[in-house]
PDB file of C-alpha atoms and ligand atoms in Angstrom:
ATOM      1  CA  MET A   1      13.358  18.947   9.768  1.00 55.00           C
ATOM      2  CA  ASN A   2      17.046  19.018  10.595  1.00 66.00           C
ATOM      3  CA  CYS A   3      18.678  16.423   8.366  1.00 91.00           C
ATOM      4  CA  ILE A   4      21.456  15.672  10.869  1.00 95.00           C
ATOM      5  CA  LEU A   5      18.934  14.745  13.546  1.00 97.00           C
ATOM      6  CA  GLN A   6      17.071  12.659  10.982  1.00 97.00           C
ATOM      7  CA  ALA A   7      20.267  10.894   9.955  1.00 98.00           C
ATOM      8  CA  VAL A   8      21.029   9.887  13.559  1.00 98.00           C
ATOM      9  CA  GLN A   9      17.446   8.731  14.076  1.00 98.00           C
ATOM     10  CA  HIS A  10      17.783   6.721  10.896  1.00 98.00           C
ATOM     11  CA  ARG A  11      20.946   5.024  12.202  1.00 98.00           C
ATOM     12  CA  ILE A  12      19.035   4.062  15.352  1.00 98.00           C
ATOM     13  CA  GLU A  13      16.104   2.703  13.327  1.00 98.00           C
ATOM     14  CA  LEU A  14      18.368   0.673  11.050  1.00 98.00           C
ATOM     15  CA  ALA A  15      20.294  -0.842  13.946  1.00 98.00           C
ATOM     16  CA  ALA A  16      17.086  -1.597  15.832  1.00 98.00           C
ATOM     17  CA  GLY A  17      15.709  -3.299  12.741  1.00 98.00           C
ATOM     18  CA  GLN A  18      18.815  -5.426  12.433  1.00 98.00           C
ATOM     19  CA  ALA A  19      18.578  -6.359  16.098  1.00 98.00           C
ATOM     20  CA  GLY A  20      14.887  -7.228  15.727  1.00 98.00           C
ATOM     21  CA  ARG A  21      14.036  -4.497  18.212  1.00 98.00           C
ATOM     22  CA  ASP A  22      11.549  -1.638  18.252  1.00 98.00           C
ATOM     23  CA  ALA A  23      13.372   1.692  17.768  1.00 98.00           C
ATOM     24  CA  GLY A  24      10.741   3.244  20.025  1.00 97.00           C
ATOM     25  CA  GLN A  25      12.427   1.537  22.982  1.00 97.00           C
ATOM     26  CA  ILE A  26      15.647   3.438  22.373  1.00 98.00           C
ATOM     27  CA  THR A  27      16.021   6.997  23.637  1.00 98.00           C
ATOM     28  CA  LEU A  28      18.300   9.346  21.765  1.00 98.00           C
ATOM     29  CA  LEU A  29      20.120  11.449  24.327  1.00 98.00           C
ATOM     30  CA  ALA A  30      21.678  14.469  22.617  1.00 98.00           C
ATOM     31  CA  VAL A  31      24.954  15.259  24.383  1.00 98.00           C
ATOM     32  CA  SER A  32      25.206  19.041  24.325  1.00 98.00           C
ATOM     33  CA  LYS A  33      28.418  19.716  26.270  1.00 97.00           C
ATOM     34  CA  THR A  34      30.230  22.749  24.780  1.00 96.00           C
ATOM     35  CA  VAL A  35      27.184  23.419  22.548  1.00 97.00           C
ATOM     36  CA  SER A  36      25.373  26.764  22.855  1.00 97.00           C
ATOM     37  CA  ALA A  37      21.859  27.147  24.240  1.00 98.00           C
ATOM     38  CA  ALA A  38      20.818  28.468  20.833  1.00 98.00           C
ATOM     39  CA  LYS A  39      21.857  25.215  19.156  1.00 97.00           C
ATOM     40  CA  VAL A  40      20.121  23.154  21.805  1.00 98.00           C
ATOM     41  CA  ARG A  41      16.977  25.198  21.195  1.00 98.00           C
ATOM     42  CA  GLU A  42      17.232  24.599  17.465  1.00 97.00           C
ATOM     43  CA  LEU A  43      17.326  20.833  17.992  1.00 97.00           C
ATOM     44  CA  ALA A  44      14.587  20.982  20.628  1.00 98.00           C
ATOM     45  CA  LEU A  45      12.311  22.733  18.157  1.00 97.00           C
ATOM     46  CA  GLN A  46      12.762  19.711  15.857  1.00 96.00           C
ATOM     47  CA  GLY A  47      11.387  17.497  18.619  1.00 97.00           C
ATOM     48  CA  GLN A  48      14.573  16.383  20.400  1.00 98.00           C
ATOM     49  CA  LEU A  49      13.823  16.676  24.132  1.00 98.00           C
ATOM     50  CA  ASP A  50      16.489  14.653  25.997  1.00 98.00           C
ATOM     51  CA  PHE A  51      19.829  16.428  26.467  1.00 98.00           C
ATOM     52  CA  GLY A  52      22.965  15.320  28.301  1.00 98.00           C
ATOM     53  CA  GLU A  53      25.520  17.578  29.989  1.00 98.00           C
ATOM     54  CA  ASN A  54      28.896  16.923  31.624  1.00 98.00           C
ATOM     55  CA  TYR A  55      29.731  20.187  33.387  1.00 98.00           C
ATOM     56  CA  VAL A  56      27.435  21.617  36.044  1.00 98.00           C
ATOM     57  CA  GLN A  57      28.023  25.346  35.602  1.00 97.00           C
ATOM     58  CA  GLU A  58      27.765  25.194  31.828  1.00 97.00           C
ATOM     59  CA  ALA A  59      24.581  23.141  32.119  1.00 98.00           C
ATOM     60  CA  LEU A  60      22.906  25.468  34.631  1.00 98.00           C
ATOM     61  CA  ASP A  61      23.357  28.434  32.299  1.00 97.00           C
ATOM     62  CA  LYS A  62      21.754  26.510  29.433  1.00 98.00           C
ATOM     63  CA  ILE A  63      18.953  25.132  31.553  1.00 98.00           C
ATOM     64  CA  ALA A  64      18.133  28.687  32.665  1.00 98.00           C
ATOM     65  CA  HIS A  65      18.029  29.906  29.061  1.00 98.00           C
ATOM     66  CA  LEU A  66      15.802  27.045  27.930  1.00 98.00           C
ATOM     67  CA  GLN A  67      13.290  26.969  30.791  1.00 98.00           C
ATOM     68  CA  ASP A  68      10.402  27.635  28.419  1.00 98.00           C
ATOM     69  CA  LEU A  69      10.935  24.245  26.713  1.00 98.00           C
ATOM     70  CA  PRO A  70       9.854  20.863  28.158  1.00 98.00           C
ATOM     71  CA  LEU A  71      13.387  19.440  28.104  1.00 98.00           C
ATOM     72  CA  ILE A  72      14.632  16.418  30.037  1.00 98.00           C
ATOM     73  CA  TRP A  73      18.139  17.002  31.388  1.00 98.00           C
ATOM     74  CA  HIS A  74      20.590  14.159  32.014  1.00 99.00           C
ATOM     75  CA  PHE A  75      23.834  14.628  33.933  1.00 98.00           C
ATOM     76  CA  ILE A  76      26.499  12.321  32.454  1.00 98.00           C
ATOM     77  CA  GLY A  77      29.824  13.707  33.748  1.00 98.00           C
ATOM     78  CA  PRO A  78      31.981  13.091  36.805  1.00 96.00           C
ATOM     79  CA  ILE A  79      30.309  14.419  39.969  1.00 96.00           C
ATOM     80  CA  GLN A  80      32.049  16.637  42.495  1.00 93.00           C
ATOM     81  CA  ARG A  81      30.536  16.456  45.945  1.00 90.00           C
ATOM     82  CA  ASN A  82      29.969  20.193  46.169  1.00 94.00           C
ATOM     83  CA  LYS A  83      27.788  20.092  43.038  1.00 97.00           C
ATOM     84  CA  THR A  84      25.277  17.513  44.225  1.00 98.00           C
ATOM     85  CA  THR A  85      22.621  20.052  45.290  1.00 98.00           C
ATOM     86  CA  ALA A  86      22.611  21.734  41.891  1.00 98.00           C
ATOM     87  CA  ILE A  87      22.472  18.395  40.095  1.00 98.00           C
ATOM     88  CA  ALA A  88      19.669  17.066  42.304  1.00 98.00           C
ATOM     89  CA  THR A  89      17.674  20.248  41.753  1.00 98.00           C
ATOM     90  CA  TYR A  90      18.036  20.886  38.027  1.00 98.00           C
ATOM     91  CA  PHE A  91      18.417  17.456  36.433  1.00 98.00           C
ATOM     92  CA  ASP A  92      15.950  14.649  35.784  1.00 98.00           C
ATOM     93  CA  TRP A  93      18.540  11.894  35.363  1.00 98.00           C
ATOM     94  CA  VAL A  94      22.100  11.165  36.495  1.00 98.00           C
ATOM     95  CA  HIS A  95      23.999   8.476  34.551  1.00 98.00           C
ATOM     96  CA  SER A  96      27.366   8.740  36.275  1.00 98.00           C
ATOM     97  CA  ILE A  97      26.951   7.434  39.820  1.00 98.00           C
ATOM     98  CA  ASP A  98      29.860   5.334  41.002  1.00 97.00           C
ATOM     99  CA  ARG A  99      30.017   5.946  44.775  1.00 97.00           C
ATOM    100  CA  PHE A 100      27.454   5.602  47.512  1.00 98.00           C
ATOM    101  CA  VAL A 101      28.290   8.941  49.184  1.00 97.00           C
ATOM    102  CA  VAL A 102      27.391  10.822  46.030  1.00 98.00           C
ATOM    103  CA  ALA A 103      24.104   8.920  45.654  1.00 98.00           C
ATOM    104  CA  GLN A 104      23.282   9.633  49.285  1.00 98.00           C
ATOM    105  CA  ARG A 105      23.911  13.351  48.859  1.00 98.00           C
ATOM    106  CA  LEU A 106      21.768  13.471  45.734  1.00 98.00           C
ATOM    107  CA  SER A 107      18.940  11.709  47.556  1.00 98.00           C
ATOM    108  CA  GLU A 108      19.170  14.150  50.474  1.00 98.00           C
ATOM    109  CA  ALA A 109      19.253  17.180  48.172  1.00 98.00           C
ATOM    110  CA  ARG A 110      16.450  16.123  45.816  1.00 98.00           C
ATOM    111  CA  PRO A 111      13.462  18.486  46.192  1.00 98.00           C
ATOM    112  CA  LEU A 112      10.525  16.244  47.149  1.00 97.00           C
ATOM    113  CA  ALA A 113       8.095  18.013  44.839  1.00 97.00           C
ATOM    114  CA  GLN A 114      10.093  16.848  41.826  1.00 96.00           C
ATOM    115  CA  GLY A 115       9.735  13.161  42.585  1.00 96.00           C
ATOM    116  CA  PRO A 116      12.639  10.727  42.576  1.00 97.00           C
ATOM    117  CA  LEU A 117      15.798  11.477  40.585  1.00 98.00           C
ATOM    118  CA  ASN A 118      16.468   8.786  37.944  1.00 98.00           C
ATOM    119  CA  ILE A 119      19.831   7.089  38.433  1.00 98.00           C
ATOM    120  CA  CYS A 120      22.125   4.908  36.343  1.00 98.00           C
ATOM    121  CA  VAL A 121      25.241   3.424  37.874  1.00 98.00           C
ATOM    122  CA  GLN A 122      28.365   3.910  35.773  1.00 98.00           C
ATOM    123  CA  VAL A 123      30.470   0.779  35.353  1.00 98.00           C
ATOM    124  CA  ASN A 124      34.182   0.790  34.465  1.00 98.00           C
ATOM    125  CA  LEU A 125      34.267  -2.569  32.710  1.00 97.00           C
ATOM    126  CA  GLU A 126      38.014  -2.884  32.238  1.00 95.00           C
ATOM    127  CA  ALA A 127      39.273  -0.910  35.240  1.00 95.00           C
ATOM    128  CA  GLU A 128      40.640   1.861  33.029  1.00 95.00           C
ATOM    129  CA  PRO A 129      42.328   4.390  35.351  1.00 95.00           C
ATOM    130  CA  SER A 130      41.272   7.341  33.181  1.00 94.00           C
ATOM    131  CA  LYS A 131      37.582   6.553  33.612  1.00 95.00           C
ATOM    132  CA  SER A 132      35.102   6.788  36.445  1.00 96.00           C
ATOM    133  CA  GLY A 133      32.801   3.935  37.265  1.00 98.00           C
ATOM    134  CA  VAL A 134      32.394   1.168  39.793  1.00 98.00           C
ATOM    135  CA  SER A 135      34.071  -2.165  39.079  1.00 98.00           C
ATOM    136  CA  PRO A 136      31.876  -5.093  37.991  1.00 98.00           C
ATOM    137  CA  GLU A 137      32.737  -6.718  41.335  1.00 98.00           C
ATOM    138  CA  GLY A 138      31.603  -3.694  43.347  1.00 98.00           C
ATOM    139  CA  LEU A 139      28.404  -3.182  41.369  1.00 98.00           C
ATOM    140  CA  PRO A 140      25.901  -5.500  43.134  1.00 97.00           C
ATOM    141  CA  GLU A 141      26.592  -4.003  46.562  1.00 97.00           C
ATOM    142  CA  LEU A 142      26.462  -0.403  45.296  1.00 98.00           C
ATOM    143  CA  ALA A 143      23.217  -1.037  43.405  1.00 97.00           C
ATOM    144  CA  ALA A 144      21.638  -2.615  46.480  1.00 96.00           C
ATOM    145  CA  GLN A 145      22.646   0.392  48.614  1.00 96.00           C
ATOM    146  CA  ILE A 146      21.265   2.886  46.105  1.00 97.00           C
ATOM    147  CA  ALA A 147      17.995   0.961  45.904  1.00 96.00           C
ATOM    148  CA  ARG A 148      17.377   1.835  49.552  1.00 95.00           C
ATOM    149  CA  LEU A 149      17.663   5.609  49.099  1.00 96.00           C
ATOM    150  CA  PRO A 150      14.263   7.284  49.274  1.00 96.00           C
ATOM    151  CA  ASN A 151      14.538  10.089  46.725  1.00 97.00           C
ATOM    152  CA  LEU A 152      16.277   8.242  43.921  1.00 98.00           C
ATOM    153  CA  ARG A 153      14.887   5.799  41.388  1.00 97.00           C
ATOM    154  CA  LEU A 154      17.446   3.263  40.247  1.00 98.00           C
ATOM    155  CA  ARG A 155      16.953   2.836  36.493  1.00 98.00           C
ATOM    156  CA  GLY A 156      19.963   0.933  35.191  1.00 98.00           C
ATOM    157  CA  LEU A 157      23.594   0.974  34.122  1.00 98.00           C
ATOM    158  CA  MET A 158      25.859   3.171  32.025  1.00 98.00           C
ATOM    159  CA  THR A 159      29.298   2.612  30.558  1.00 98.00           C
ATOM    160  CA  ILE A 160      31.876   4.370  28.408  1.00 98.00           C
ATOM    161  CA  PRO A 161      33.786   1.448  26.897  1.00 96.00           C
ATOM    162  CA  ARG A 162      37.341   1.426  25.694  1.00 94.00           C
ATOM    163  CA  ALA A 163      37.281   3.180  22.311  1.00 91.00           C
ATOM    164  CA  SER A 164      37.527   0.661  19.523  1.00 91.00           C
ATOM    165  CA  MET A 165      36.989   0.658  15.781  1.00 91.00           C
ATOM    166  CA  GLU A 166      36.455  -3.094  15.833  1.00 96.00           C
ATOM    167  CA  TRP A 167      32.839  -4.188  15.670  1.00 97.00           C
ATOM    168  CA  ALA A 168      33.472  -7.418  17.592  1.00 97.00           C
ATOM    169  CA  GLN A 169      35.287  -5.596  20.401  1.00 97.00           C
ATOM    170  CA  GLN A 170      32.576  -2.969  20.642  1.00 97.00           C
ATOM    171  CA  ARG A 171      29.913  -5.653  20.917  1.00 98.00           C
ATOM    172  CA  ALA A 172      31.849  -7.681  23.465  1.00 98.00           C
ATOM    173  CA  GLN A 173      32.068  -4.707  25.827  1.00 98.00           C
ATOM    174  CA  PHE A 174      28.394  -3.823  25.473  1.00 98.00           C
ATOM    175  CA  ALA A 175      27.468  -7.479  25.933  1.00 98.00           C
ATOM    176  CA  ALA A 176      29.434  -7.471  29.194  1.00 98.00           C
ATOM    177  CA  LEU A 177      27.375  -4.532  30.493  1.00 98.00           C
ATOM    178  CA  ARG A 178      24.151  -6.203  29.373  1.00 98.00           C
ATOM    179  CA  ARG A 179      25.033  -9.352  31.330  1.00 98.00           C
ATOM    180  CA  LEU A 180      25.682  -7.316  34.484  1.00 98.00           C
ATOM    181  CA  PHE A 181      22.339  -5.590  33.906  1.00 98.00           C
ATOM    182  CA  GLU A 182      20.480  -8.882  33.533  1.00 98.00           C
ATOM    183  CA  ALA A 183      22.104 -10.325  36.648  1.00 97.00           C
ATOM    184  CA  LEU A 184      20.973  -7.302  38.656  1.00 97.00           C
ATOM    185  CA  GLN A 185      17.447  -7.568  37.278  1.00 95.00           C
ATOM    186  CA  VAL A 186      17.338 -11.073  38.720  1.00 94.00           C
ATOM    187  CA  GLN A 187      18.818  -9.820  42.003  1.00 91.00           C
ATOM    188  CA  PHE A 188      16.063  -7.197  42.304  1.00 91.00           C
ATOM    189  CA  GLU A 189      13.284  -9.567  41.291  1.00 88.00           C
ATOM    190  CA  THR A 190      14.287 -12.032  43.963  1.00 86.00           C
ATOM    191  CA  ALA A 191      15.134  -9.479  46.667  1.00 76.00           C
ATOM    192  CA  GLY A 192      12.627  -9.230  49.469  1.00 63.00           C
ATOM    193  CA  HIS A 193      10.659  -6.029  49.210  1.00 54.00           C
ATOM    194  CA  ALA A 194      12.030  -4.997  52.588  1.00 54.00           C
ATOM    195  CA  ASP A 195      15.340  -4.592  50.800  1.00 54.00           C
ATOM    196  CA  LEU A 196      14.004  -2.051  48.378  1.00 58.00           C
ATOM    197  CA  HIS A 197      12.491   1.296  49.065  1.00 56.00           C
ATOM    198  CA  ALA A 198       8.984   0.890  47.657  1.00 56.00           C
ATOM    199  CA  GLY A 199       8.780   1.819  44.020  1.00 64.00           C
ATOM    200  CA  ASN A 200      12.322   3.092  43.831  1.00 88.00           C
ATOM    201  CA  VAL A 201      13.738   0.481  41.525  1.00 94.00           C
ATOM    202  CA  GLN A 202      12.612   0.490  37.923  1.00 95.00           C
ATOM    203  CA  PHE A 203      15.511  -1.329  36.394  1.00 96.00           C
ATOM    204  CA  ASP A 204      14.917  -0.791  32.683  1.00 96.00           C
ATOM    205  CA  THR A 205      17.745   1.338  31.275  1.00 98.00           C
ATOM    206  CA  LEU A 206      20.997   0.408  29.559  1.00 98.00           C
ATOM    207  CA  SER A 207      22.771   3.679  28.765  1.00 99.00           C
ATOM    208  CA  MET A 208      25.412   2.706  26.229  1.00 98.00           C
ATOM    209  CA  GLY A 209      26.537   3.668  22.748  1.00 98.00           C
ATOM    210  CA  MET A 210      27.885   6.987  21.445  1.00 98.00           C
ATOM    211  CA  SER A 211      28.411   8.539  18.001  1.00 98.00           C
ATOM    212  CA  ALA A 212      30.983   5.969  16.906  1.00 97.00           C
ATOM    213  CA  ASP A 213      29.474   2.782  18.296  1.00 98.00           C
ATOM    214  CA  LEU A 214      25.729   3.188  18.731  1.00 98.00           C
ATOM    215  CA  GLU A 215      24.940   0.347  16.300  1.00 98.00           C
ATOM    216  CA  ALA A 216      26.945  -2.181  18.336  1.00 98.00           C
ATOM    217  CA  ALA A 217      25.305  -0.932  21.537  1.00 98.00           C
ATOM    218  CA  ILE A 218      21.812  -1.299  20.075  1.00 98.00           C
ATOM    219  CA  MET A 219      22.638  -4.849  18.955  1.00 98.00           C
ATOM    220  CA  GLU A 220      23.446  -5.606  22.600  1.00 98.00           C
ATOM    221  CA  GLY A 221      20.284  -4.092  24.051  1.00 98.00           C
ATOM    222  CA  SER A 222      21.011  -0.399  24.620  1.00 98.00           C
ATOM    223  CA  THR A 223      17.906   1.590  25.569  1.00 98.00           C
ATOM    224  CA  CYS A 224      19.653   4.972  25.577  1.00 99.00           C
ATOM    225  CA  VAL A 225      22.357   6.108  23.171  1.00 99.00           C
ATOM    226  CA  ARG A 226      24.294   9.238  24.132  1.00 98.00           C
ATOM    227  CA  VAL A 227      25.220  11.079  20.948  1.00 98.00           C
ATOM    228  CA  GLY A 228      27.278  14.262  20.784  1.00 98.00           C
ATOM    229  CA  SER A 229      29.567  14.755  17.791  1.00 97.00           C
ATOM    230  CA  ALA A 230      27.296  13.021  15.249  1.00 98.00           C
ATOM    231  CA  LEU A 231      24.641  15.657  16.059  1.00 97.00           C
ATOM    232  CA  PHE A 232      26.676  18.768  16.794  1.00 96.00           C
ATOM    233  CA  GLY A 233      29.996  18.219  14.996  1.00 93.00           C
ATOM    234  CA  ASN A 234      33.395  17.610  16.560  1.00 89.00           C
ATOM    235  CA  ARG A 235      34.131  19.382  19.825  1.00 83.00           C
ATOM    236  CA  ILE A 236      37.194  21.600  19.802  1.00 72.00           C
TER     237      ILE A 236
HETATM  238  C1  LIG B 301      30.789  13.363  25.396  1.00 88.74           C
HETATM  239  C2  LIG B 301      30.068  12.163  25.842  1.00 88.74           C
HETATM  240  C3  LIG B 301      29.245  11.433  24.962  1.00 88.74           C
HETATM  241  C4  LIG B 301      29.086  11.769  23.496  1.00 88.74           C
HETATM  242  O1  LIG B 301      30.196  11.353  22.782  1.00 88.74           O
HETATM  243  P1  LIG B 301      30.242  11.481  21.169  1.00 88.74           P
HETATM  244  O2  LIG B 301      31.339  10.570  20.804  1.00 88.74           O
HETATM  245  O3  LIG B 301      30.501  12.911  20.864  1.00 88.74           O
HETATM  246  O4  LIG B 301      28.926  11.032  20.649  1.00 88.74           O
HETATM  247  C5  LIG B 301      28.553  10.354  25.474  1.00 88.74           C
HETATM  248  N1  LIG B 301      28.667   9.988  26.774  1.00 88.74           N
HETATM  249  C6  LIG B 301      29.444  10.661  27.635  1.00 88.74           C
HETATM  250  C7  LIG B 301      29.512  10.212  29.055  1.00 88.74           C
HETATM  251  C8  LIG B 301      30.176  11.756  27.200  1.00 88.74           C
HETATM  252  O5  LIG B 301      30.969  12.405  28.078  1.00 88.74           O
END
């Protein structure tokens, strides 16, 4: 057993315990951008199956090298329109949707045999210009539009908060995403079924928390922590 993987799993278990939650409800997404296929394989052989990538070309090379393993690939980076076919074909999840046109292209390009592509909408909580993401104000309309696309399954929300060393600030940002998530759950529960494409909303995922702040995210209800440097070391 790789002790680094164990240490990260232990952090998740401790935080879940403190939050009174079941650690089994929290997916560890190993963020493998800039990491070699060989290192991904090493971690996969220890039982880690969910991997996140930010750059399409880099990811496609790795996915090709690791086809023999039952890995679940998550796209978490900014999406260029000309890459939507590759993303829709080779990934199982996309966490970084912030525009309807991109969602529409992914839905059109998704091979039917693979079933719906799992989608999280990325939210830019504090309108930081350096970050992608829809504004909290624009979120309800975008989520409702995505819910009508046939080959996507809307799963939840994702955010990359302003980096902070302060526990209270970390929690406040994650709490803000959780409240948006809960409001949308109510919106979908009360929406007429005509508004939703049958079965294409399964709103159960809060993708938040990274190496430096996963404990605060878990306290606020994260169901998916995206961890890179704590597993693979600092990126150069
Ligand atoms: C790189 C990245 C991560 C991982 O960040 P670490 O601080 O290395 O854990 C998580 N989410 C996204 C969207 C990223 O781009």
